[in-house]
Amino acid sequence: MTHFSLHLTRRQTLAGLAAALALPTGAWAQSDRVVKFILPVSAGSGVDGIARASSQALSKALGQAVVIENQPGAGGVVGTAAMIKSAPDGLTLSMVSNNHVIYPSVLKSLPFDPVADITPIAVIGATPLVLVVNPKVPARDMKELVALFKANPGKYNYASSGNGTILHLAPEMFKDVTKTFVTHIPYRGVAPMVQDIISGQVDMGVLALPSAQAHIKAGTMRAICVSAPARIPAAPDIPTSTEQGYPGYMVEGWIAVIGPKGLPADQVKRINAAVVAAFSTPEVRESMARQGNTINISTPEFALAHFKSEMVKYAGLVKKAGVVPQ
């Protein structure tokens, strides 16, 4: 399986920082115009956690109040469509994940083009994904879980945040790598998915580490592995899939800031610089590290190229996973 990772050059990172430092003083002046981030995910998701942890710093960097509005539904299509329909004035933005470029491969009908109908502003970085089970599932590691599923094909199930989301594809990749069969149960967002894993209505799921960490510590979820190349400093006790003998199962999420199509170049530059400034503050960096996120802000140009290449890559992965467009 392919390892989804984000690689930015030193020049790209420094270019973003230089842009932040080069902003004229007036660009930071306080404005009474509110900037709304429409998130196509439910509260409690990895994207939501990053947006809320950085909102105060973003507000200071932009010189404007920042509000977060969750609009989950249809695997993220609802919220993204709402953002795309907004005016390209820099007052309505969004934070999105891998899901954004997966849409064309898993949906027969999509009300927008994930690249042509948006303005990419910055890829923020990556967040690790963790495979979890309800504590009643009699497996404590990858070997035991695979053996359990192989001995009981179709008996167990897994939850996702919606058809075609990264939290749907990640378990499908697990099934492909381990040659097991587990039934898919899609939900409308991360929050109800988490609730039913905890209650035992479903057996397994893959979550962004920030969404699962508190539940793992509380014992209401059991972590089986992180699908990362190395253990995560924020969760050092969770072994990787690779060290458990499954190097082919490796997937991580990425987060990006986007705006509607036609956002003027000066606005793109201003917002990108504000993102660089916000995520460079000690408070936000500490919060991101605590959540296990890797922060490396890209330029708008890199973000555009990244979206295009990721959309092609996921098309191939969706086909390999056997996901039928719905």
Short mmCIF file of N, CA and C in Angstrom, two decimals, residues 130-139 145 148-149 152-160 171 174 181-185 187 192-207 220-224:
data_model
loop_
_atom_site.label_atom_id
_atom_site.label_comp_id
_atom_site.label_asym_id
_atom_site.label_seq_id
_atom_site.Cartn_x
_atom_site.Cartn_y
_atom_site.Cartn_z
N VAL A 130 -5.09 6.26 13.67
CA VAL A 130 -4.95 5.12 14.58
C VAL A 130 -6.13 4.17 14.40
N LEU A 131 -5.84 2.89 14.33
CA LEU A 131 -6.88 1.86 14.22
C LEU A 131 -7.28 1.47 15.63
N VAL A 132 -8.58 1.59 15.92
CA VAL A 132 -9.08 1.31 17.26
C VAL A 132 -10.20 0.28 17.22
N VAL A 133 -10.42 -0.37 18.35
CA VAL A 133 -11.54 -1.31 18.48
C VAL A 133 -12.25 -1.04 19.80
N ASN A 134 -13.48 -1.49 19.90
CA ASN A 134 -14.19 -1.47 21.17
C ASN A 134 -13.46 -2.44 22.11
N PRO A 135 -13.32 -2.10 23.38
CA PRO A 135 -12.57 -2.95 24.31
C PRO A 135 -13.09 -4.38 24.43
N LYS A 136 -14.34 -4.61 24.05
CA LYS A 136 -14.89 -5.98 24.13
C LYS A 136 -14.38 -6.88 23.00
N VAL A 137 -13.81 -6.29 21.96
CA VAL A 137 -13.26 -7.09 20.86
C VAL A 137 -12.04 -7.85 21.41
N PRO A 138 -12.04 -9.17 21.30
CA PRO A 138 -10.96 -9.97 21.91
C PRO A 138 -9.67 -9.98 21.08
N ALA A 139 -9.08 -8.80 20.93
CA ALA A 139 -7.80 -8.69 20.22
C ALA A 139 -7.07 -7.47 20.76
N LEU A 145 -5.96 -9.39 15.95
CA LEU A 145 -7.13 -8.84 15.25
C LEU A 145 -7.30 -9.51 13.89
N LEU A 148 -8.58 -12.99 14.38
CA LEU A 148 -10.00 -12.96 14.76
C LEU A 148 -10.88 -12.75 13.54
N PHE A 149 -10.52 -11.81 12.69
CA PHE A 149 -11.31 -11.51 11.50
C PHE A 149 -11.29 -12.68 10.51
N ASN A 152 -13.59 -15.37 11.64
CA ASN A 152 -15.01 -14.98 11.67
C ASN A 152 -15.33 -14.00 10.53
N PRO A 153 -15.18 -14.42 9.29
CA PRO A 153 -15.41 -13.49 8.16
C PRO A 153 -16.83 -12.95 8.14
N GLY A 154 -16.96 -11.61 8.15
CA GLY A 154 -18.28 -10.99 8.09
C GLY A 154 -18.96 -10.80 9.43
N LYS A 155 -18.42 -11.39 10.49
CA LYS A 155 -19.07 -11.27 11.81
C LYS A 155 -18.83 -9.88 12.40
N TYR A 156 -17.66 -9.33 12.15
CA TYR A 156 -17.30 -8.04 12.74
C TYR A 156 -17.50 -6.91 11.73
N ASN A 157 -17.60 -5.69 12.26
CA ASN A 157 -17.84 -4.53 11.39
C ASN A 157 -16.96 -3.36 11.79
N TYR A 158 -16.93 -2.37 10.92
CA TYR A 158 -16.20 -1.14 11.23
C TYR A 158 -17.02 0.07 10.83
N ALA A 159 -16.78 1.16 11.53
CA ALA A 159 -17.49 2.40 11.26
C ALA A 159 -16.60 3.34 10.46
N SER A 160 -17.23 4.20 9.67
CA SER A 160 -16.50 5.27 8.99
C SER A 160 -17.30 6.56 9.14
N PRO A 171 -9.69 1.73 6.56
CA PRO A 171 -10.03 0.35 6.92
C PRO A 171 -10.09 -0.57 5.70
N PHE A 174 -6.72 -1.63 5.14
CA PHE A 174 -6.40 -2.65 6.14
C PHE A 174 -6.90 -4.01 5.69
N PHE A 181 -12.16 -9.81 5.88
CA PHE A 181 -13.44 -9.22 5.49
C PHE A 181 -14.15 -8.70 6.74
N VAL A 182 -14.40 -7.40 6.75
CA VAL A 182 -15.12 -6.74 7.84
C VAL A 182 -16.17 -5.84 7.21
N THR A 183 -17.38 -5.86 7.74
CA THR A 183 -18.50 -5.11 7.15
C THR A 183 -18.40 -3.61 7.44
N HIS A 184 -18.64 -2.81 6.43
CA HIS A 184 -18.57 -1.36 6.55
C HIS A 184 -19.92 -0.78 6.97
N ILE A 185 -19.91 0.10 7.99
CA ILE A 185 -21.10 0.82 8.40
C ILE A 185 -20.78 2.32 8.37
N TYR A 187 -21.26 6.38 8.73
CA TYR A 187 -21.97 7.33 9.59
C TYR A 187 -21.92 8.72 8.98
N PRO A 192 -20.77 10.71 15.67
CA PRO A 192 -21.60 9.51 15.88
C PRO A 192 -20.83 8.22 15.69
N MET A 193 -19.83 8.25 14.82
CA MET A 193 -18.97 7.09 14.61
C MET A 193 -18.23 6.74 15.91
N VAL A 194 -17.66 7.75 16.54
CA VAL A 194 -16.94 7.56 17.80
C VAL A 194 -17.87 7.02 18.88
N GLN A 195 -19.06 7.59 18.97
CA GLN A 195 -20.02 7.18 19.99
C GLN A 195 -20.35 5.69 19.88
N ASP A 196 -20.52 5.22 18.64
CA ASP A 196 -20.93 3.83 18.47
C ASP A 196 -19.77 2.85 18.59
N ILE A 197 -18.54 3.31 18.37
CA ILE A 197 -17.39 2.45 18.66
C ILE A 197 -17.29 2.27 20.18
N ILE A 198 -17.46 3.37 20.91
CA ILE A 198 -17.39 3.32 22.37
C ILE A 198 -18.50 2.45 22.96
N SER A 199 -19.71 2.58 22.40
CA SER A 199 -20.85 1.82 22.94
C SER A 199 -20.83 0.36 22.52
N GLY A 200 -20.03 0.03 21.51
CA GLY A 200 -19.97 -1.35 21.05
C GLY A 200 -20.96 -1.66 19.94
N GLN A 201 -21.65 -0.64 19.43
CA GLN A 201 -22.55 -0.85 18.30
C GLN A 201 -21.75 -1.28 17.07
N VAL A 202 -20.52 -0.79 16.97
CA VAL A 202 -19.60 -1.25 15.93
C VAL A 202 -18.29 -1.66 16.61
N ASP A 203 -17.52 -2.48 15.91
CA ASP A 203 -16.34 -3.09 16.53
C ASP A 203 -15.05 -2.33 16.31
N MET A 204 -14.92 -1.71 15.15
CA MET A 204 -13.62 -1.15 14.79
C MET A 204 -13.77 0.16 14.02
N GLY A 205 -12.73 0.94 14.00
CA GLY A 205 -12.71 2.15 13.19
C GLY A 205 -11.29 2.67 13.08
N VAL A 206 -11.07 3.57 12.14
CA VAL A 206 -9.80 4.27 12.02
C VAL A 206 -10.09 5.75 12.24
N LEU A 207 -9.35 6.38 13.15
CA LEU A 207 -9.59 7.77 13.51
C LEU A 207 -8.30 8.56 13.48
N THR A 220 -12.03 3.50 26.88
CA THR A 220 -13.28 3.23 26.17
C THR A 220 -13.03 2.83 24.72
N MET A 221 -11.79 2.93 24.29
CA MET A 221 -11.34 2.40 23.00
C MET A 221 -9.99 1.73 23.23
N ARG A 222 -9.69 0.73 22.42
CA ARG A 222 -8.37 0.10 22.48
C ARG A 222 -7.63 0.38 21.18
N ALA A 223 -6.45 0.94 21.29
CA ALA A 223 -5.64 1.22 20.11
C ALA A 223 -4.91 -0.04 19.67
N ILE A 224 -5.02 -0.36 18.39
CA ILE A 224 -4.32 -1.52 17.83
C ILE A 224 -3.01 -1.11 17.18
#
